[in-house]
Short mmCIF file of C-alpha atoms in Angstrom, two decimals:
data_model
loop_
_atom_site.label_atom_id
_atom_site.label_comp_id
_atom_site.label_asym_id
_atom_site.label_seq_id
_atom_site.Cartn_x
_atom_site.Cartn_y
_atom_site.Cartn_z
CA UNK L 21 0.00 0.04 0.02
CA UNK L 22 2.82 2.44 0.91
CA UNK L 23 4.64 1.60 -2.29
CA UNK L 24 1.53 2.31 -4.36
CA UNK L 25 1.01 5.55 -2.56
CA UNK L 26 4.63 6.58 -3.25
CA UNK L 27 4.14 5.69 -6.96
CA UNK L 28 0.92 7.81 -7.02
CA UNK L 29 2.71 10.69 -5.29
CA UNK L 30 5.64 10.52 -7.73
CA UNK L 31 3.22 10.54 -10.70
CA UNK L 32 1.46 13.59 -9.36
CA UNK L 33 4.82 15.41 -8.90
CA UNK L 34 5.82 14.57 -12.48
CA UNK L 35 2.43 15.77 -13.91
CA UNK L 36 2.79 18.96 -11.96
CA UNK L 37 6.37 19.55 -13.04
CA UNK L 38 5.41 18.83 -16.71
CA UNK L 39 2.47 21.27 -16.45
CA UNK L 40 4.81 23.96 -14.95
CA UNK L 41 7.33 23.49 -17.80
CA UNK L 42 4.61 23.71 -20.48
CA UNK L 43 3.24 26.79 -18.82
CA UNK L 44 6.62 28.52 -18.69
CA UNK L 45 7.41 27.53 -22.28
CA UNK L 46 4.06 28.92 -23.44
CA UNK L 47 4.72 32.16 -21.67
CA UNK L 48 8.14 32.53 -23.23
CA UNK L 49 6.64 31.88 -26.73
CA UNK L 50 3.85 34.30 -26.13
CA UNK L 51 6.21 36.95 -24.79
CA UNK L 52 8.36 36.68 -27.85
CA UNK L 53 5.24 36.87 -30.06
CA UNK L 54 4.03 39.97 -28.26
CA UNK L 55 7.28 41.86 -28.50
CA UNK L 56 8.43 40.78 -32.05
CA UNK L 57 5.34 39.57 -33.79
CA UNK L 58 2.83 42.36 -33.81
CA UNK L 59 2.15 45.74 -32.21
CA UNK L 60 1.25 45.60 -28.50
CA UNK L 61 -2.33 46.60 -27.68
CA UNK L 62 -4.44 46.41 -24.57
CA UNK L 63 -8.11 46.00 -23.82
CA UNK L 64 -10.51 48.88 -23.13
CA UNK L 65 -10.15 48.09 -19.46
CA UNK L 66 -7.56 49.87 -17.40
CA UNK L 67 -4.26 48.07 -16.70
CA UNK L 68 -1.56 49.19 -14.26
CA UNK L 69 1.44 49.32 -16.61
CA UNK L 70 4.23 47.50 -14.81
CA UNK L 71 5.19 45.92 -18.04
CA UNK L 72 6.03 42.43 -16.55
CA UNK L 73 4.93 38.90 -17.47
CA UNK L 74 3.41 39.68 -20.82
CA UNK L 75 1.17 37.36 -22.67
CA UNK L 76 -0.98 37.52 -25.77
CA UNK L 77 -4.59 36.74 -25.08
CA UNK L 78 -7.95 37.28 -26.82
CA UNK L 79 -10.98 38.22 -24.79
CA UNK L 80 -13.94 36.15 -25.89
CA UNK L 81 -16.55 37.27 -23.53
CA UNK L 82 -17.39 39.87 -20.84
CA UNK L 83 -20.52 40.07 -18.77
CA UNK L 84 -21.22 42.54 -16.04
CA UNK L 85 -24.56 43.63 -14.53
CA UNK L 86 -26.73 45.25 -17.18
CA UNK L 87 -23.92 45.70 -19.56
CA UNK L 88 -23.08 42.79 -21.81
CA UNK L 89 -20.50 42.80 -24.44
CA UNK L 90 -18.80 40.33 -26.80
CA UNK L 91 -15.41 41.58 -27.98
CA UNK L 92 -12.31 40.11 -29.56
CA UNK L 93 -9.23 42.00 -28.23
CA UNK L 94 -5.56 41.42 -28.45
CA UNK L 95 -4.71 42.09 -24.82
CA UNK L 96 -1.66 42.79 -22.80
CA UNK L 97 -1.93 41.44 -19.26
CA UNK L 98 0.71 42.86 -16.86
CA UNK L 99 1.11 41.35 -13.43
CA UNK L 100 -2.11 41.86 -11.38
CA UNK L 101 -4.60 43.09 -13.90
CA UNK L 102 -6.96 45.89 -12.92
CA UNK L 103 -10.33 45.69 -14.94
CA UNK L 104 -12.74 48.49 -15.34
CA UNK L 105 -16.35 46.99 -15.17
CA UNK L 106 -19.37 48.93 -16.35
CA UNK L 107 -21.25 47.99 -13.25
CA UNK L 108 -20.63 47.45 -9.52
CA UNK L 109 -21.87 43.89 -9.68
CA UNK L 110 -19.61 40.98 -9.91
CA UNK L 111 -18.47 39.90 -13.39
CA UNK L 112 -17.13 36.83 -15.18
CA UNK L 113 -14.51 37.23 -17.80
CA UNK L 114 -13.56 34.34 -20.08
CA UNK L 115 -10.09 34.67 -21.57
CA UNK L 116 -8.57 32.45 -24.19
CA UNK L 117 -5.01 32.35 -25.50
CA UNK L 118 -5.46 32.54 -29.19
CA UNK L 119 -3.44 32.07 -32.28
CA UNK L 120 -4.25 35.12 -34.41
CA UNK L 121 -3.45 33.32 -37.63
CA UNK L 122 -5.36 30.11 -36.91
CA UNK L 123 -8.04 31.63 -34.72
CA UNK L 124 -8.20 28.49 -32.51
CA UNK L 125 -8.20 28.49 -28.71
CA UNK L 126 -5.47 26.44 -27.05
CA UNK L 127 -6.36 27.17 -23.44
CA UNK L 128 -9.19 28.83 -21.52
CA UNK L 129 -8.98 30.74 -18.27
CA UNK L 130 -12.06 31.99 -16.34
CA UNK L 131 -11.56 34.74 -13.87
CA UNK L 132 -14.21 35.71 -11.41
CA UNK L 133 -14.12 38.82 -9.19
CA UNK L 134 -16.38 41.13 -7.22
CA UNK L 135 -16.54 44.87 -7.55
CA UNK L 136 -14.36 45.38 -4.43
CA UNK L 137 -11.44 43.75 -6.34
CA UNK L 138 -11.74 46.19 -9.24
CA UNK L 139 -9.75 49.34 -9.48
CA UNK L 140 -11.71 52.25 -10.98
CA UNK L 141 -14.60 49.95 -11.57
CA UNK L 142 -17.13 52.73 -12.24
CA UNK L 143 -16.32 54.69 -15.49
CA UNK L 144 -17.76 57.86 -13.85
CA UNK L 145 -15.47 57.73 -10.81
CA UNK L 146 -13.26 60.30 -12.36
CA UNK L 147 -15.09 63.04 -14.28
CA UNK L 148 -12.96 64.22 -17.27
CA UNK L 149 -13.32 67.25 -19.50
CA UNK L 150 -11.51 67.19 -22.81
CA UNK L 151 -11.04 70.91 -23.17
CA UNK L 152 -9.62 70.88 -26.63
CA UNK L 153 -10.81 68.47 -29.38
CA UNK L 154 -11.32 68.70 -33.11
CA UNK L 155 -14.48 66.67 -33.62
CA UNK L 156 -15.01 68.01 -37.15
CA UNK L 157 -11.81 66.49 -38.42
CA UNK L 158 -12.18 64.19 -41.42
CA UNK L 159 -10.58 61.34 -39.53
CA UNK L 160 -13.81 60.85 -37.59
CA UNK L 161 -15.59 60.63 -41.01
CA UNK L 162 -13.18 57.75 -41.89
CA UNK L 163 -11.00 59.82 -44.24
CA UNK L 164 -7.15 59.88 -43.84
CA UNK L 165 -4.97 61.93 -46.26
CA UNK L 166 -7.93 62.21 -48.67
CA UNK L 167 -8.45 58.40 -48.66
CA UNK L 168 -11.58 56.82 -47.24
CA UNK L 169 -10.61 53.96 -44.78
CA UNK L 170 -13.83 53.32 -42.96
CA UNK L 171 -17.39 54.62 -42.37
CA UNK L 172 -17.95 57.65 -40.08
CA UNK L 173 -17.52 56.66 -36.39
CA UNK L 174 -17.88 59.91 -34.42
CA UNK L 175 -20.82 58.40 -32.55
CA UNK L 176 -18.65 55.46 -31.34
CA UNK L 177 -15.89 57.90 -30.43
CA UNK L 178 -18.26 59.96 -28.21
CA UNK L 179 -19.76 56.89 -26.67
CA UNK L 180 -16.34 55.55 -25.76
CA UNK L 181 -15.46 58.98 -24.25
CA UNK L 182 -18.53 58.86 -21.99
CA UNK L 183 -17.80 55.24 -20.91
CA UNK L 184 -14.25 56.30 -20.04
CA UNK L 185 -15.49 59.10 -17.74
CA UNK L 186 -15.47 62.07 -20.14
CA UNK L 187 -18.65 64.02 -19.46
CA UNK L 188 -17.91 67.17 -21.51
CA UNK L 189 -15.95 67.95 -24.67
CA UNK L 190 -14.92 71.40 -25.95
CA UNK L 191 -14.39 71.18 -29.69
CA UNK L 192 -12.56 73.82 -31.79
CA UNK L 193 -13.42 75.66 -35.02
CA UNK L 194 -10.95 77.04 -37.56
CA UNK L 195 -13.11 79.05 -40.03
CA UNK L 196 -16.56 80.74 -40.04
CA UNK L 197 -17.93 77.82 -41.94
CA UNK L 198 -16.48 75.32 -39.36
CA UNK L 199 -17.90 77.46 -36.59
CA UNK L 200 -21.38 77.06 -38.13
CA UNK L 201 -20.96 73.27 -38.53
CA UNK L 202 -19.61 72.91 -35.00
CA UNK L 203 -22.54 74.84 -33.46
CA UNK L 204 -24.92 72.49 -35.40
CA UNK L 205 -23.03 69.52 -33.97
CA UNK L 206 -23.28 70.85 -30.40
CA UNK L 207 -26.99 71.67 -30.79
CA UNK L 208 -28.23 68.63 -32.72
CA UNK L 209 -25.75 65.81 -32.19
CA UNK L 210 -24.16 63.44 -34.69
CA UNK L 211 -25.93 63.17 -38.08
CA UNK L 212 -25.37 60.89 -41.09
CA UNK L 213 -26.83 60.55 -44.57
CA UNK L 214 -27.48 56.74 -44.95
CA UNK L 215 -29.11 55.57 -48.20
CA UNK L 216 -30.41 58.95 -48.83
CA UNK L 217 -31.93 59.24 -45.40
CA UNK L 218 -30.92 61.97 -42.96
CA UNK L 219 -30.28 60.23 -39.57
CA UNK L 220 -29.59 61.73 -36.24
CA UNK L 221 -27.55 59.42 -33.98
CA UNK L 222 -28.49 60.10 -30.38
CA UNK L 223 -26.50 57.14 -28.97
CA UNK L 224 -23.68 59.43 -27.84
CA UNK L 225 -25.76 62.29 -26.39
CA UNK L 226 -24.69 61.40 -22.88
CA UNK L 227 -21.47 63.27 -23.33
CA UNK L 228 -21.99 67.06 -23.73
CA UNK L 229 -20.32 68.91 -26.58
CA UNK L 230 -19.46 72.55 -26.56
CA UNK L 231 -17.78 74.64 -29.26
CA UNK L 232 -15.82 77.76 -30.12
CA UNK L 233 -16.16 80.34 -32.92
CA UNK L 234 -13.08 81.65 -34.64
CA UNK L 235 -10.43 81.41 -37.37
CA UNK L 236 -7.27 79.45 -36.79
CA UNK L 237 -3.98 81.51 -37.61
CA UNK L 238 -3.07 79.15 -40.46
CA UNK L 239 -6.46 79.64 -42.06
CA UNK L 240 -6.44 83.49 -41.77
CA UNK L 241 -5.18 84.00 -45.33
CA UNK L 242 -8.06 81.96 -46.85
CA UNK L 243 -10.64 83.93 -44.73
CA UNK L 244 -9.24 87.52 -44.63
CA UNK L 245 -7.24 87.63 -47.87
CA UNK L 246 -7.30 86.66 -51.56
CA UNK L 247 -4.67 85.37 -53.87
CA UNK L 248 -4.55 85.91 -57.68
CA UNK L 249 -4.85 82.67 -59.58
CA UNK L 250 -1.55 80.95 -59.53
CA UNK L 251 0.05 83.92 -57.63
CA UNK L 252 2.22 83.56 -54.61
CA UNK L 253 1.10 86.78 -52.87
CA UNK L 254 -1.88 87.11 -50.51
CA UNK L 255 -3.73 90.48 -50.61
CA UNK L 256 -5.93 91.48 -47.67
CA UNK L 257 -9.61 91.83 -48.41
CA UNK L 258 -11.11 95.28 -48.09
CA UNK L 259 -11.97 96.56 -44.61
CA UNK L 260 -15.64 96.31 -45.41
CA UNK L 261 -15.32 92.66 -46.28
CA UNK L 262 -13.33 91.84 -43.18
CA UNK L 263 -15.81 93.70 -41.00
CA UNK L 264 -18.54 91.56 -42.63
CA UNK L 265 -16.65 88.44 -41.62
CA UNK L 266 -16.26 89.76 -38.05
CA UNK L 267 -19.96 90.43 -37.86
CA UNK L 268 -20.67 86.90 -39.03
CA UNK L 269 -18.50 85.47 -36.29
CA UNK L 270 -20.03 87.85 -33.65
CA UNK L 271 -23.58 86.91 -34.59
CA UNK L 272 -22.73 83.22 -34.45
CA UNK L 273 -20.83 83.50 -31.11
CA UNK L 274 -23.71 85.43 -29.53
CA UNK L 275 -26.23 82.86 -30.67
CA UNK L 276 -24.15 79.97 -29.42
CA UNK L 277 -23.49 81.76 -26.14
CA UNK L 278 -27.21 82.22 -25.56
CA UNK L 279 -27.81 78.62 -25.92
CA UNK L 280 -24.73 77.58 -23.85
CA UNK L 281 -23.09 75.76 -26.79
CA UNK L 282 -20.32 78.29 -27.63
CA UNK L 283 -18.00 78.93 -24.66
CA UNK L 284 -15.02 80.76 -26.32
CA UNK L 285 -13.64 82.61 -29.22
CA UNK L 286 -11.00 80.59 -31.10
CA UNK L 287 -9.01 78.70 -31.91
CA UNK L 288 -7.10 81.87 -32.87
CA UNK L 289 -3.70 83.27 -32.28
CA UNK L 290 -0.32 83.07 -34.11
CA UNK L 291 1.56 80.25 -35.75
CA UNK L 292 5.13 80.90 -36.97
CA UNK L 293 5.92 77.24 -37.61
CA UNK L 294 3.64 77.11 -40.70
CA UNK L 295 3.95 80.44 -42.43
CA UNK L 296 3.61 78.74 -45.76
CA UNK L 297 -0.13 78.60 -45.01
CA UNK L 298 -0.51 82.23 -43.91
CA UNK L 299 2.10 85.13 -43.60
CA UNK L 300 2.75 86.82 -40.25
CA UNK L 301 1.12 90.09 -41.32
CA UNK L 302 -2.22 88.46 -42.21
CA UNK L 303 -2.16 86.39 -39.08
CA UNK L 304 -1.76 89.65 -37.06
CA UNK L 305 -4.76 91.19 -38.79
CA UNK L 306 -6.88 88.15 -38.08
CA UNK L 307 -5.73 87.92 -34.54
CA UNK L 308 -6.54 91.51 -33.67
CA UNK L 309 -9.84 91.41 -35.39
CA UNK L 310 -10.93 88.41 -33.31
CA UNK L 311 -9.79 89.96 -30.10
CA UNK L 312 -12.38 92.60 -30.91
CA UNK L 313 -14.97 89.84 -31.32
CA UNK L 314 -13.98 88.49 -27.89
CA UNK L 315 -14.43 91.93 -26.36
CA UNK L 316 -17.91 92.42 -27.84
CA UNK L 317 -19.17 88.89 -26.91
CA UNK L 318 -17.40 88.77 -23.49
CA UNK L 319 -16.20 85.24 -24.20
CA UNK L 320 -12.91 83.63 -23.16
CA UNK L 321 -10.04 83.46 -25.56
CA UNK L 322 -8.97 80.12 -26.96
CA UNK L 323 -5.44 80.81 -28.11
CA UNK L 324 -3.09 79.06 -30.52
CA UNK L 325 0.59 79.62 -30.06
CA UNK L 326 3.29 77.93 -32.10
CA UNK L 327 6.77 79.35 -32.02
CA UNK L 328 5.20 82.77 -31.62
CA UNK L 329 5.07 83.29 -27.89
CA UNK L 330 6.87 86.67 -27.63
CA UNK L 331 4.70 88.26 -30.34
CA UNK L 332 1.51 86.74 -28.98
CA UNK L 333 2.35 88.04 -25.56
CA UNK L 334 3.15 91.48 -26.83
CA UNK L 335 -0.17 91.90 -28.71
CA UNK L 336 -2.18 90.51 -25.79
CA UNK L 337 -0.46 93.01 -23.39
CA UNK L 338 -1.91 95.80 -25.48
CA UNK L 339 -5.45 94.58 -24.64
CA UNK L 340 -5.18 93.79 -20.94
CA UNK L 341 -6.80 96.92 -19.68
CA UNK L 342 -9.71 96.61 -22.15
CA UNK L 343 -10.28 92.96 -21.20
CA UNK L 344 -10.04 93.70 -17.47
CA UNK L 345 -12.88 96.20 -17.76
CA UNK L 346 -15.28 93.97 -19.69
CA UNK L 347 -14.42 90.33 -18.81
CA UNK L 348 -15.71 88.68 -15.69
CA UNK L 349 -15.04 85.08 -14.50
CA UNK L 350 -18.29 83.14 -14.26
CA UNK L 351 -17.09 81.46 -11.08
CA UNK L 352 -14.24 81.31 -8.65
CA UNK L 353 -12.69 83.44 -5.89
CA UNK L 354 -9.63 84.47 -7.94
CA UNK L 355 -11.44 86.63 -10.56
CA UNK L 356 -9.70 89.82 -9.38
CA UNK L 357 -6.26 88.25 -10.08
CA UNK L 358 -7.15 87.35 -13.64
CA UNK L 359 -6.72 90.07 -16.29
CA UNK L 360 -7.40 88.20 -19.49
CA UNK L 361 -9.81 85.27 -19.34
CA UNK L 362 -8.48 82.58 -21.68
CA UNK L 363 -6.27 79.55 -22.34
CA UNK L 364 -3.09 79.08 -24.36
CA UNK L 365 -3.81 75.86 -26.07
CA UNK L 366 -1.40 72.86 -26.71
CA UNK L 367 1.46 74.66 -24.96
CA UNK L 368 4.95 73.37 -25.86
CA UNK L 369 7.23 76.41 -25.28
CA UNK L 370 9.56 77.31 -22.48
CA UNK L 371 8.83 77.90 -18.77
CA UNK L 372 9.79 81.58 -19.27
CA UNK L 373 7.05 82.07 -21.88
CA UNK L 374 4.58 80.07 -19.80
CA UNK L 375 5.16 82.44 -16.89
CA UNK L 376 4.57 85.50 -19.07
CA UNK L 377 1.17 84.03 -20.07
CA UNK L 378 0.38 83.15 -16.48
CA UNK L 379 1.08 86.82 -15.47
CA UNK L 380 -1.76 87.88 -17.81
CA UNK L 381 -4.05 85.40 -15.97
CA UNK L 382 -4.23 82.91 -18.77
CA UNK L 383 -4.42 79.15 -18.25
CA UNK L 384 -2.10 76.63 -19.97
CA UNK L 385 -3.55 73.82 -22.02
CA UNK L 386 -1.71 70.53 -21.94
CA UNK L 387 -1.97 67.54 -24.25
CA UNK L 388 0.33 64.89 -25.82
CA UNK L 389 2.21 67.51 -27.78
CA UNK L 390 3.11 69.20 -24.51
CA UNK L 391 4.59 65.93 -23.15
CA UNK L 392 7.01 64.73 -25.86
CA UNK L 393 10.44 65.65 -24.56
CA UNK L 394 12.04 65.77 -21.13
CA UNK L 395 12.22 69.54 -21.47
CA UNK L 396 8.47 69.59 -22.03
CA UNK L 397 7.96 67.51 -18.86
CA UNK L 398 10.16 69.80 -16.83
CA UNK L 399 8.01 72.79 -17.94
CA UNK L 400 4.68 71.14 -17.08
CA UNK L 401 6.07 69.98 -13.74
CA UNK L 402 6.80 73.59 -12.80
CA UNK L 403 3.52 75.08 -13.94
CA UNK L 404 1.08 75.35 -10.90
CA UNK L 405 -1.70 72.71 -11.15
CA UNK L 406 -4.14 75.61 -10.56
CA UNK L 407 -3.10 77.01 -13.94
CA UNK L 408 -3.35 73.81 -16.03
CA UNK L 409 -6.29 72.58 -18.13
CA UNK L 410 -6.25 69.18 -19.82
CA UNK L 411 -7.02 68.51 -23.48
CA UNK L 412 -6.30 66.04 -26.27
CA UNK L 413 -6.23 68.13 -29.46
CA UNK L 414 -7.58 64.96 -30.96
CA UNK L 415 -7.28 63.34 -33.45
CA UNK L 416 -3.75 64.72 -33.17
CA UNK L 417 -1.10 64.79 -30.38
CA UNK L 418 -1.15 61.20 -29.24
CA UNK L 419 1.35 60.14 -26.62
CA UNK L 420 3.67 57.53 -28.23
CA UNK L 421 6.07 55.11 -26.76
CA UNK L 422 9.00 57.20 -27.93
CA UNK L 423 7.71 60.30 -26.02
CA UNK L 424 9.14 61.11 -22.61
CA UNK L 425 5.68 61.21 -20.97
CA UNK L 426 4.71 57.65 -22.12
CA UNK L 427 6.36 56.02 -19.01
CA UNK L 428 3.67 57.67 -16.78
CA UNK L 429 0.70 56.30 -18.65
CA UNK L 430 -1.48 53.72 -16.89
CA UNK L 431 -4.48 53.44 -19.24
CA UNK L 432 -3.93 51.96 -22.70
CA UNK L 433 -6.74 51.40 -25.32
CA UNK L 434 -6.70 48.63 -27.97
CA UNK L 435 -5.97 49.87 -31.43
CA UNK L 436 -6.04 48.81 -35.10
CA UNK L 437 -4.36 50.47 -38.10
CA UNK L 438 -6.68 52.71 -40.10
CA UNK L 439 -6.64 50.20 -43.05
CA UNK L 440 -7.70 47.35 -40.68
CA UNK L 441 -10.29 49.32 -38.66
CA UNK L 442 -14.04 49.24 -39.20
CA UNK L 443 -17.09 50.42 -37.26
CA UNK L 444 -17.69 46.89 -35.85
CA UNK L 445 -14.17 46.84 -34.31
CA UNK L 446 -14.93 50.37 -32.94
CA UNK L 447 -17.92 49.06 -31.16
CA UNK L 448 -15.81 46.28 -29.67
CA UNK L 449 -13.61 48.91 -28.03
CA UNK L 450 -10.81 49.46 -30.64
CA UNK L 451 -9.44 52.88 -31.45
CA UNK L 452 -7.56 53.78 -34.67
CA UNK L 453 -3.77 53.62 -34.10
CA UNK L 454 -2.33 57.12 -33.76
CA UNK L 455 -5.76 58.74 -33.93
CA UNK L 456 -6.34 60.37 -30.67
CA UNK L 457 -9.94 60.46 -29.08
CA UNK L 458 -11.39 62.43 -26.21
CA UNK L 459 -11.01 59.26 -24.00
CA UNK L 460 -7.24 59.71 -24.20
CA UNK L 461 -7.51 62.83 -21.88
CA UNK L 462 -7.09 60.16 -19.10
CA UNK L 463 -3.52 59.58 -20.29
CA UNK L 464 -2.74 63.29 -20.16
CA UNK L 465 -4.06 63.34 -16.56
CA UNK L 466 -1.90 60.37 -15.63
CA UNK L 467 1.28 61.97 -17.03
CA UNK L 468 0.64 65.23 -15.12
CA UNK L 469 -0.05 63.19 -11.92
CA UNK L 470 3.10 61.27 -12.34
CA UNK L 471 5.18 64.34 -12.98
CA UNK L 472 3.82 66.10 -9.86
CA UNK L 473 3.69 63.06 -7.57
CA UNK L 474 -0.10 63.38 -7.16
CA UNK L 475 -3.07 61.01 -7.46
CA UNK L 476 -4.86 61.18 -10.83
CA UNK L 477 -8.09 62.19 -9.05
CA UNK L 478 -6.38 65.20 -7.61
CA UNK L 479 -5.27 66.33 -11.09
CA UNK L 480 -8.68 65.75 -12.60
CA UNK L 481 -10.52 67.46 -9.82
CA UNK L 482 -8.42 70.62 -10.28
CA UNK L 483 -7.60 70.64 -14.01
CA UNK L 484 -10.91 69.28 -15.35
CA UNK L 485 -13.12 70.59 -12.57
CA UNK L 486 -12.13 73.78 -10.73
CA UNK L 487 -10.06 75.33 -13.53
CA UNK L 488 -12.42 74.61 -16.33
CA UNK L 489 -15.33 75.93 -14.25
CA UNK L 490 -13.43 79.13 -13.43
CA UNK L 491 -12.55 79.74 -17.12
CA UNK L 492 -15.60 78.58 -19.04
CA UNK L 493 -18.36 78.35 -16.42
CA UNK L 494 -20.18 75.20 -15.42
CA UNK L 495 -20.57 73.89 -19.05
CA UNK L 496 -24.29 73.66 -18.94
CA UNK L 497 -26.71 73.71 -21.90
CA UNK L 498 -29.52 76.25 -21.76
CA UNK L 499 -33.05 75.22 -22.75
CA UNK L 500 -34.12 76.50 -26.16
#
C-alpha cells in the first residue's frame, strides 16, 4: 500500500512538473510573439502598466450587470490586472489564449471577481473634460490623407469617451464655416446620410459637446485675404469685407453663447511654424480682429501659439486693460487676479514664456504635444496645477512610446491601423492607431499626476473641474 502511494505521489509530482514546464514554455513563446510579432495593444479596461509577465490573449466574453459585450481583443496582461467594469456587480470574464493566424483557442481561463477587487470599476469615478478636441476632423468621418478607410464613427468615439469618464468635450473651430458646423453638432448631435436618409444618432448624447467660434491662424489667409490665380502673394480683403466676416463670427458667437453651446472665441492666435499657409502680417490682422469679437461677446479666448510666444504676448499685453474692464469670470474666488480670461492651447514652449502668459491670468492647455520631450515635462512639472487645463487636441497629439511622457501612462486602449479598422471593431472597443480620441485625456491626466507626484483624481478634480469651471463656467446647456 505504501509503495503504491509513493508511486501515485511521484506521478502527481511529475504531472505537476510537466504542467509547470509547459506553462513557462508557453509564456516564453507568447512573450516573444508579443514583442516581435505584432504591435502591442491592450483592452479597453484599465491596466496598471508594470510591463512584466506579458502574454498575448484574446478576450472572448465579458458580462457585467446590465452591460453585456462580446469583444475580440488582443490584450496585454501585466502582473495583477485591474479591470474596469461597467457595473458594480460581480463579473465573469472568459479569456482564451489565441493564435491570431489560426483563430483557434488552445487554453481557457475563467476569472471571477467582485466589484471590491476592481480598481476604478465605475467609469464615472473620475469626471474628465476634454477641453480641446477637433471633432469636425475628417478622420472621424473615416478619411485619412484624402483616402476613405472606414465609415464615419464619431458616434462611437463619443460613446467611448462617455464610458471612459469624459462628461464634456470642448471642440474647436478654424473658419466661419466650421464654426457654423460645430454649433450645429453641439446643438443637434451626430448626423449621417445613410441610403439617402438623414439620420440623427443620439446614442452618444450622454457626453455634452461645446464649441468655439473663430479662425485658426493658419487659415487666416483663406478667410481674410485673396490670392490671384496661380500667384504667390496674398492680398488683404477690403476693410468692409473683413468687417462683414467679423460680424458673421460675432452673430454666431452670440447665438451659441445664448444657448450655452459656444464657450469661447477661437481657436485663434499666431503660428510661425507654418507660415507657408499664412504670412505673419495677415495672421496679425486676423488675431486683432478676433480679439475685438471676444471683447464684444465677452467670451474667453482660446489661443493658438506655435513658435510665436513673444509676439503673442506683446499683442495681448496691449489689450489687458480693455479685457479687465469687460471680462468677468463666471465662477471662482480668484477673478480679481485674472486680467485676461483665456487659455493658451497645446502649450509646448519654455517655462519663461509660460510664466509670461500666467502673468496675464491665462491658463495653460496641456496635451500629448506638451509631453513629448524631457524639457516639455520639466516645464509642465513647474507650472502650478491651478493654472493647467487638460485637453487632447484629438485626433492629433497622441502620446507615443517614444515620447518622454509615455512612461507615466497607466491606461492603454486597444487599437487597429486605419486600413484594418471598421465600425464593428470600434464598437468592440478598438481605437484607430495614432488617432487620438477624447477618451485619451485620461492619459494626459496620468502623465501630469506622475510628474507632480499626485493622485490622478487630484489632477482631474483641479484641471478638469475647478479650472475649467473658473474659465468657461459650469458647461451647462440652456433650454431652447
